[in-house]
Amino acid sequence: MISGITKDHQRFRNIIKGRIRKDLRRFLTRSELIGREGRKAISIPVADIDPPHFRYGDNSDSGVGSGDGKPGDQADTQGDGVAPGGDQEGRHILEVEVSLDELADILGEELQLPRIEPKGRKQITSLKDRYIGIRQTGPESLRHFKRTYRRALRRQIMTGAYDPTNPSIIFERGDKVFRSWKTVMSPQSNAVILYMMDVSGSMGDEQKELVRLEAFWIDAWLRRNYQGIESRYIVHDVRAGEVDRDTFFRIREDGGTRISSAFKAAKDLIENQYVADEWNVYLFHFSDGDNSSESDSRECCNILRDTLLPISNMFGYCQVASAYGSGNFINTLHEHVADEEKLVTSRVNTKDDIYDSIKAFFSAGK
Amino acid sequence: MSSPSTSSHLTDELAKWRDIIIEYARREELDFYETIFERLDIDQINQVAAYGGFPQRYPHWRFGMAYEKLQRQHRYGLGKIYEMVINNDPCYAYLLNDNALVDQKTVMAHVYGHSDFFKNNIWFSKTNRRMMDEMANHATRVRRYINREGLEQVESFIDTCLSIENLIDPHSVFVMRKPPGGSKPVDSSQSNEPTRYPAKTYMDRYINPPEKLAKERQDRLDAAPGGTNPASPVRDVLLFILENAPLQDWQADILAMIREEAYYFAPQGQTKIMNEGWASYWHSTIMTSYCLRDHELVMYCDHHSGTLATSPGRLNPYKLGIELLRDIERRWNTGRHGIEYDRCEDMEQRRKWQTMDPPTGRVVGRGSPGREKIFEVRATHNDVTFIDAFLTPEFVDDQKLYHYRYDPNTGRMVVVNRDFNKIKQQMLYMLTNHGQPYIYVLDGNYRNRGELYLGHRHNGIDLQIKFAVETLKNLHALWGRPVHIQALIDDDPMLFSYDGKQSTQQRIDKALESPALALN
């Protein structure tokens, strides 16, 4: 009897996506989106798409309510009284739910990011047992109660053994049915993202905020491209250590910077836990580029060239602007490792640069 | 999705209860259309609700938007739809199929209240009672246009039309402004088209020379009194545009459909409080007098009070409507009405009011003067007149109504006072034209350049400028020539214009040419 609503709904979603896409640059800078992740969908506000009407303006904010209270008491719940504006649709912001995947798709379309091709030999096949069938024999623990019950009930009704006033159902052997499984092979590509961040004294809250945003979108895009992706986090000043996600974004240390410590830690972690042939490895390093010594920077270049780049799909270096320091590390990288195409660098000075940074990282489709 | 014929008809038990409820409703002298109930699951209910109660509407994204909102509401447990009924003959109503029996009974009783209201309230008397078919026709036509003109084209035109769908005149359906018979007489002396002599195509150029036609057309335009001017300010802006704007056939058809639907839905906006109040009055009466079983009592009370619940800063139309109807019934049953009562200002005396001759006959329920009064009220009033005529200080006091206002210091709504006159005034204010501004066509040939000039009748509240400017753009898309609207903003008369390229606003002063008509 009902047709068309699915189409209308689809159309509405497309319009919404178009809106988000148009405003993507602005969305990329919204820090309130973060923290809502983890849930499958995030609700984001878009400018109301309802056609404009001639309507009353803001000096109409009074109305009639009912309840207790003396003059001066608060009268609103959410301010959505029956004001003369007759504005029952709420205010002019529409909250829509968009899944992270959809958001990542929009990101990909707008930035014209190619889908990532997992390396061929890294596509391993996993075997999984799925309970998708039914059969007459099996262990009691797999008995399908509902079906068994139905068969028993049917049998009792047919044989006249069923008594509505005393509806007890007793199974017989022939009633019992069991779940059965089938082994399915599913191709799987595994990926790990390793985030490294400089938490030395010169990285302030503002810089961390940029890192958080950038990492959020990197995560969103890579998760869209791989199933079963893992994220690992390393922080460093002069020493490096692995932390959990939460700490990664909140921790604040003082002290100097030795970037090579992080690179070494990354190398250890990957070599020990992620077999290079089976994993797509993504490395991202965020820093303000103020390394302690030029010799350490050069050591970094060596580690990159010799180990990290060969075992990874890409290495993204993102340099955020800081009030202190030279920010020279990016130049050193350009100078010494410029010929490696797996190395991608970008500078993010303000939130607005995130858009271009993401584009720089993923436009190669690796 | 299942078809209604196979799965959505009533179960035997529900059908039995429907017949019982019909019997009691008839006994209480309700007079309703035949009402067809369909049982739907929550997803189907949401789909129908997104379409405004109809199984079919023309394709448009805003129904999809409504659907998503409903779905989300349901998913987060923010309430579900209990009843939905459409004004049609026969009436169609929907029941949510996993509701408990007591809910289904309540909803059915409620629906017969609505059905009676649709059939008997004067404001519904001009609505199309075959709207179910009409909506399906609209859907078919729009789909055909989409196939021919393209989705984007038609959709954006619909968006444009929806932008002005509130510019109708709900009273105009009762006024015969044009002689019946519909179409205008085709008389070339009345239109601006020059006289054409019949001619074969190859001779047309000679018998009807283009230069002469052009000259004649110009002469006619010059001589025409005011071009396409209305005789008096026109509130039905949609109709004016329909008749005078250069629209293609399919565009005119779509605009006409949207106008028709706007008029169809208008009475529901005009009678929200009364309609819901009336239906609640009847589900309450029928359930508590006849149909409620002992074990259902608690659940019934729970859901009934949930429907009638009030929250701060919000007026619940169900609550207001049912209480006011009951108040009227009580007052008429106890003689608390008439000129003497209305004039009496001594609250104590009003409280103990005794009429000279106490009412005879039944004093409560069927056949009582109060009951007769509310039947009369449901036939003749709309929300504005309902509140205007029957709101009393005692009622405002009982219902704990207050007047609130935005407090710029705290950014919250704050109770101002409980003054009867202020509250009544504010309520009427909110209900008048159901919260829409009054917009009139003042000139269809402004400055003799075929520009459209609208005026906003100010009654205390300014137009929202940003929206007005955006709406003008859509109006321009329909009218094809520059459009203007005059409005009072902060006590200054302003003129907002859009000429297809840019939006302008200016203060109205002597130097500016005035439109053909003035707002009185």
CSV table of C-alpha atoms in Angstrom, one decimal, chain A residues 1-5 8-9 11-13 15 43 49-57 59-77 79-86 89 92 94-97, chain B residues 1 4 38 47 51 59-61 64-65 68-69 72 75-76 152 155 159 162-163 166 310 312-313 315 399-406 412-416 418 426-427 430 435-437 459 461-464 467 470-471 474:
chain,number,residue,atom,x,y,z
A,1,MET,CA,0.0,0.0,0.0
A,2,ILE,CA,2.8,2.4,0.7
A,3,SER,CA,5.2,3.2,-2.0
A,4,GLY,CA,7.6,6.0,-2.5
A,5,ILE,CA,8.5,6.9,1.0
A,8,ASP,CA,11.6,10.3,-0.7
A,9,HIS,CA,13.8,9.3,2.2
A,11,ARG,CA,16.3,11.7,-1.8
A,12,PHE,CA,16.3,13.6,1.5
A,13,ARG,CA,19.5,11.8,2.5
A,15,ILE,CA,20.2,16.4,-0.2
A,43,SER,CA,24.2,13.5,14.6
A,49,ILE,CA,16.6,22.9,4.3
A,50,ASP,CA,13.0,23.8,4.6
A,51,PRO,CA,11.9,26.3,2.0
A,52,PRO,CA,11.8,29.8,3.5
A,53,HIS,CA,8.4,31.3,4.4
A,54,PHE,CA,7.2,34.7,5.3
A,55,ARG,CA,7.1,34.4,9.0
A,56,TYR,CA,7.2,36.2,12.3
A,57,GLY,CA,10.5,37.4,13.7
A,59,ASN,CA,10.1,40.0,18.9
A,60,SER,CA,7.4,37.3,19.1
A,61,ASP,CA,9.0,35.4,22.0
A,62,SER,CA,6.1,35.3,24.4
A,63,GLY,CA,3.3,32.9,24.8
A,64,VAL,CA,0.9,31.1,27.2
A,65,GLY,CA,1.8,28.1,29.2
A,66,SER,CA,0.3,26.2,32.1
A,67,GLY,CA,1.5,25.0,35.4
A,68,ASP,CA,2.7,26.3,38.8
A,69,GLY,CA,5.1,29.1,39.3
A,70,LYS,CA,5.0,32.7,40.2
A,71,PRO,CA,6.1,35.7,38.1
A,72,GLY,CA,9.8,35.5,37.4
A,73,ASP,CA,10.0,31.8,37.4
A,74,GLN,CA,11.4,30.0,34.5
A,75,ALA,CA,8.8,28.8,32.1
A,76,ASP,CA,10.5,26.9,29.4
A,77,THR,CA,11.6,23.4,28.9
A,79,GLY,CA,12.3,27.2,24.8
A,80,ASP,CA,9.9,25.6,22.4
A,81,GLY,CA,6.7,27.2,23.6
A,82,VAL,CA,3.8,27.7,21.4
A,83,ALA,CA,5.0,31.2,20.5
A,84,PRO,CA,3.0,33.2,17.9
A,85,GLY,CA,5.7,32.3,15.4
A,86,GLY,CA,4.0,28.9,15.2
A,89,GLU,CA,9.5,22.5,13.6
A,92,HIS,CA,16.3,26.5,12.0
A,94,LEU,CA,18.1,20.4,11.6
A,95,GLU,CA,19.9,17.6,13.3
A,96,VAL,CA,20.5,14.6,11.1
A,97,GLU,CA,22.1,11.4,11.8
B,1,MET,CA,5.2,-4.4,3.0
B,4,PRO,CA,-4.2,-3.6,3.2
B,38,GLU,CA,-6.5,-0.2,9.1
B,47,GLN,CA,5.3,6.1,6.5
B,51,TYR,CA,2.6,11.6,4.2
B,59,PRO,CA,7.4,12.5,-4.6
B,60,HIS,CA,9.2,15.0,-2.5
B,61,TRP,CA,12.1,14.9,-0.1
B,64,GLY,CA,11.4,11.6,3.6
B,65,MET,CA,12.6,14.1,6.1
B,68,GLU,CA,13.3,10.1,9.3
B,69,LYS,CA,12.2,12.3,12.2
B,72,ARG,CA,14.2,8.5,15.1
B,75,ARG,CA,13.9,4.5,18.0
B,76,TYR,CA,14.8,6.8,21.0
B,152,GLU,CA,15.6,18.3,-10.3
B,155,GLU,CA,11.5,19.2,-7.3
B,159,ASP,CA,10.4,23.8,-3.3
B,162,LEU,CA,6.1,25.4,-0.9
B,163,SER,CA,7.9,28.6,0.1
B,166,ASN,CA,1.1,29.7,3.6
B,310,THR,CA,1.0,19.6,30.2
B,312,PRO,CA,5.9,24.2,31.3
B,313,GLY,CA,5.9,26.6,28.4
B,315,LEU,CA,0.0,24.4,25.8
B,399,GLN,CA,-5.9,25.5,34.4
B,400,LYS,CA,-3.1,27.5,36.0
B,401,LEU,CA,-2.4,29.3,32.7
B,402,TYR,CA,0.2,32.0,32.7
B,403,HIS,CA,1.7,34.4,30.3
B,404,TYR,CA,5.4,34.1,29.7
B,405,ARG,CA,8.0,36.1,27.9
B,406,TYR,CA,11.5,35.8,26.7
B,412,ARG,CA,15.1,31.9,29.1
B,413,MET,CA,11.4,32.1,29.0
B,414,VAL,CA,10.0,33.5,32.2
B,415,VAL,CA,6.6,33.6,33.7
B,416,VAL,CA,5.3,37.2,33.5
B,418,ARG,CA,-1.4,35.4,35.4
B,426,GLN,CA,-1.9,36.3,23.9
B,427,MET,CA,-3.7,33.1,23.1
B,430,MET,CA,-1.1,32.9,18.7
B,435,GLY,CA,0.6,31.9,13.6
B,436,GLN,CA,1.1,33.0,10.0
B,437,PRO,CA,1.6,36.6,9.1
B,459,ASN,CA,-0.3,43.4,14.1
B,461,ILE,CA,5.0,41.4,15.4
B,462,ASP,CA,7.6,42.1,12.7
B,463,LEU,CA,8.3,39.8,9.8
B,464,GLN,CA,11.5,37.9,10.1
B,467,PHE,CA,13.3,34.6,5.8
B,470,GLU,CA,14.8,34.4,0.9
B,471,THR,CA,11.1,34.0,0.2
B,474,ASN,CA,11.3,32.2,-4.6
